[in-house]
Amino acid sequence: VETNGLIKSDGTGYAPYQGLGIGGVYGGRVSYNPAPLPYGSVYEPSSLGSGGADDYFSTGSRSAGGAIRISTTGSVQLNGSITSNGINGEAACNTRGAGGSGGSVWLESGTLSGTGSLKANGGFGGCTAGGSGGRIAVYYTTNTNFPLTPDHLQSFSGGASSGPGTVYVENRSVDTIHQGKLIVDNNGQA
């Protein structure tokens, strides 16, 4: 993916009030009542995110991130972005728009390089809950300076009342299967 290039499935997951984790749940929890439990695989994320919802069945809630999988034994040079973000809810308090959850990004490569990013962030909520973060998994055999940090691997929630999703990273030349690094980071939100 070239610099400023983009592969995205933002908002292509479940519609508002739809999905396995209705209320914007996928990789993390939200404050929606009753809040379903997070679902899907940490290691092989392929589920669609769930649409935003609130207790008032408002019209301002939005759709969730979809699912992207890229798998090659060759090289992936990522200088742009791969995104599966939830859509932000309407900001006006009279519509109480809840954000959709982040979706799934699953990347497998032989050699990983570049300075780009993978994102499965939840959508922000307007006077109500944002969506939870989605799920990202990155597998590689050789990393040629791709930064494995929260600036480049994001599964943040769409607000303080929602939980982050998961980011799983596995170096196949070193790590035992499913014994890599699990990152749960909400970008400083409580």
PDB file of N, CA and C in Angstrom, residues 13-26 32 36 39 48-54 57 61-65 99-101:
ATOM      1  N   GLY A  13     -19.700  -3.106   8.177  1.00  0.00           N
ATOM      2  CA  GLY A  13     -20.141  -4.176   9.071  1.00  0.00           C
ATOM      3  C   GLY A  13     -21.640  -4.085   9.291  1.00  0.00           C
ATOM      4  N   TYR A  14     -22.084  -4.522  10.460  1.00  0.00           N
ATOM      5  CA  TYR A  14     -23.520  -4.505  10.758  1.00  0.00           C
ATOM      6  C   TYR A  14     -24.050  -3.081  10.880  1.00  0.00           C
ATOM      7  N   ALA A  15     -25.301  -2.920  10.477  1.00  0.00           N
ATOM      8  CA  ALA A  15     -26.007  -1.633  10.557  1.00  0.00           C
ATOM      9  C   ALA A  15     -26.375  -1.338  12.013  1.00  0.00           C
ATOM     10  N   PRO A  16     -26.830  -0.108  12.321  1.00  0.00           N
ATOM     11  CA  PRO A  16     -27.252   0.208  13.690  1.00  0.00           C
ATOM     12  C   PRO A  16     -28.291  -0.790  14.215  1.00  0.00           C
ATOM     13  N   TYR A  17     -28.172  -1.142  15.488  1.00  0.00           N
ATOM     14  CA  TYR A  17     -29.070  -2.076  16.182  1.00  0.00           C
ATOM     15  C   TYR A  17     -28.998  -3.488  15.621  1.00  0.00           C
ATOM     16  N   GLN A  18     -27.914  -3.809  14.891  1.00  0.00           N
ATOM     17  CA  GLN A  18     -27.743  -5.132  14.306  1.00  0.00           C
ATOM     18  C   GLN A  18     -26.377  -5.691  14.709  1.00  0.00           C
ATOM     19  N   GLY A  19     -26.245  -7.008  14.648  1.00  0.00           N
ATOM     20  CA  GLY A  19     -24.949  -7.644  14.867  1.00  0.00           C
ATOM     21  C   GLY A  19     -24.929  -8.582  16.052  1.00  0.00           C
ATOM     22  N   LEU A  20     -23.807  -9.289  16.193  1.00  0.00           N
ATOM     23  CA  LEU A  20     -23.640 -10.259  17.274  1.00  0.00           C
ATOM     24  C   LEU A  20     -23.454  -9.574  18.630  1.00  0.00           C
ATOM     25  N   GLY A  21     -23.001  -8.323  18.611  1.00  0.00           N
ATOM     26  CA  GLY A  21     -22.775  -7.566  19.846  1.00  0.00           C
ATOM     27  C   GLY A  21     -23.514  -6.251  19.774  1.00  0.00           C
ATOM     28  N   ILE A  22     -24.816  -6.304  19.570  1.00  0.00           N
ATOM     29  CA  ILE A  22     -25.606  -5.084  19.388  1.00  0.00           C
ATOM     30  C   ILE A  22     -25.224  -4.041  20.440  1.00  0.00           C
ATOM     31  N   GLY A  23     -25.187  -2.819  20.029  1.00  0.00           N
ATOM     32  CA  GLY A  23     -24.791  -1.740  20.929  1.00  0.00           C
ATOM     33  C   GLY A  23     -23.360  -1.304  20.702  1.00  0.00           C
ATOM     34  N   GLY A  24     -22.776  -1.708  19.575  1.00  0.00           N
ATOM     35  CA  GLY A  24     -21.405  -1.308  19.266  1.00  0.00           C
ATOM     36  C   GLY A  24     -20.343  -2.162  19.928  1.00  0.00           C
ATOM     37  N   VAL A  25     -20.699  -3.385  20.323  1.00  0.00           N
ATOM     38  CA  VAL A  25     -19.737  -4.307  20.941  1.00  0.00           C
ATOM     39  C   VAL A  25     -19.101  -5.180  19.861  1.00  0.00           C
ATOM     40  N   TYR A  26     -17.789  -5.360  19.933  1.00  0.00           N
ATOM     41  CA  TYR A  26     -17.083  -6.398  19.170  1.00  0.00           C
ATOM     42  C   TYR A  26     -15.861  -6.831  19.964  1.00  0.00           C
ATOM     43  N   TYR A  32     -23.775   0.273  26.877  1.00  0.00           N
ATOM     44  CA  TYR A  32     -25.155   0.000  26.469  1.00  0.00           C
ATOM     45  C   TYR A  32     -25.774  -1.015  27.427  1.00  0.00           C
ATOM     46  N   PRO A  36     -23.926  -6.785  25.574  1.00  0.00           N
ATOM     47  CA  PRO A  36     -23.458  -8.135  25.271  1.00  0.00           C
ATOM     48  C   PRO A  36     -21.950  -8.256  25.503  1.00  0.00           C
ATOM     49  N   TYR A  39     -17.063 -10.599  21.256  1.00  0.00           N
ATOM     50  CA  TYR A  39     -17.104 -11.868  20.529  1.00  0.00           C
ATOM     51  C   TYR A  39     -15.973 -11.909  19.501  1.00  0.00           C
ATOM     52  N   LEU A  48     -17.613  -9.373  11.406  1.00  0.00           N
ATOM     53  CA  LEU A  48     -18.011  -7.987  11.185  1.00  0.00           C
ATOM     54  C   LEU A  48     -18.256  -7.329  12.535  1.00  0.00           C
ATOM     55  N   GLY A  49     -18.010  -6.032  12.624  1.00  0.00           N
ATOM     56  CA  GLY A  49     -18.333  -5.296  13.835  1.00  0.00           C
ATOM     57  C   GLY A  49     -19.835  -5.112  13.967  1.00  0.00           C
ATOM     58  N   SER A  50     -20.295  -4.745  15.172  1.00  0.00           N
ATOM     59  CA  SER A  50     -21.723  -4.549  15.444  1.00  0.00           C
ATOM     60  C   SER A  50     -22.092  -3.078  15.429  1.00  0.00           C
ATOM     61  N   GLY A  51     -23.280  -2.797  14.915  1.00  0.00           N
ATOM     62  CA  GLY A  51     -23.757  -1.432  14.786  1.00  0.00           C
ATOM     63  C   GLY A  51     -24.007  -0.771  16.127  1.00  0.00           C
ATOM     64  N   GLY A  52     -23.900   0.543  16.138  1.00  0.00           N
ATOM     65  CA  GLY A  52     -24.155   1.314  17.350  1.00  0.00           C
ATOM     66  C   GLY A  52     -25.619   1.247  17.755  1.00  0.00           C
ATOM     67  N   ALA A  53     -25.878   1.380  19.050  1.00  0.00           N
ATOM     68  CA  ALA A  53     -27.244   1.368  19.573  1.00  0.00           C
ATOM     69  C   ALA A  53     -27.252   2.060  20.917  1.00  0.00           C
ATOM     70  N   ASP A  54     -28.405   2.636  21.263  1.00  0.00           N
ATOM     71  CA  ASP A  54     -28.567   3.227  22.581  1.00  0.00           C
ATOM     72  C   ASP A  54     -29.919   2.808  23.145  1.00  0.00           C
ATOM     73  N   PHE A  57     -33.352   3.990  21.067  1.00  0.00           N
ATOM     74  CA  PHE A  57     -33.600   3.615  19.674  1.00  0.00           C
ATOM     75  C   PHE A  57     -33.619   4.831  18.762  1.00  0.00           C
ATOM     76  N   SER A  61     -27.616   6.610  15.406  1.00  0.00           N
ATOM     77  CA  SER A  61     -26.576   5.584  15.553  1.00  0.00           C
ATOM     78  C   SER A  61     -26.064   5.148  14.180  1.00  0.00           C
ATOM     79  N   ARG A  62     -24.855   4.575  14.152  1.00  0.00           N
ATOM     80  CA  ARG A  62     -24.211   4.294  12.869  1.00  0.00           C
ATOM     81  C   ARG A  62     -23.653   2.867  12.767  1.00  0.00           C
ATOM     82  N   SER A  63     -23.211   2.520  11.561  1.00  0.00           N
ATOM     83  CA  SER A  63     -22.719   1.179  11.224  1.00  0.00           C
ATOM     84  C   SER A  63     -21.308   0.922  11.725  1.00  0.00           C
ATOM     85  N   ALA A  64     -20.963  -0.354  11.748  1.00  0.00           N
ATOM     86  CA  ALA A  64     -19.666  -0.825  12.247  1.00  0.00           C
ATOM     87  C   ALA A  64     -18.693  -1.096  11.110  1.00  0.00           C
ATOM     88  N   GLY A  65     -17.436  -1.340  11.498  1.00  0.00           N
ATOM     89  CA  GLY A  65     -16.413  -1.719  10.531  1.00  0.00           C
ATOM     90  C   GLY A  65     -16.644  -3.123   9.998  1.00  0.00           C
ATOM     91  N   GLY A  99     -21.870   5.273  18.142  1.00  0.00           N
ATOM     92  CA  GLY A  99     -20.942   4.844  17.098  1.00  0.00           C
ATOM     93  C   GLY A  99     -20.925   3.334  16.941  1.00  0.00           C
ATOM     94  N   GLY A 100     -20.644   2.889  15.723  1.00  0.00           N
ATOM     95  CA  GLY A 100     -20.485   1.465  15.461  1.00  0.00           C
ATOM     96  C   GLY A 100     -19.134   0.971  15.955  1.00  0.00           C
ATOM     97  N   SER A 101     -19.022  -0.307  16.220  1.00  0.00           N
ATOM     98  CA  SER A 101     -17.741  -0.864  16.670  1.00  0.00           C
ATOM     99  C   SER A 101     -16.753  -0.915  15.508  1.00  0.00           C
TER     100      SER A 101
END
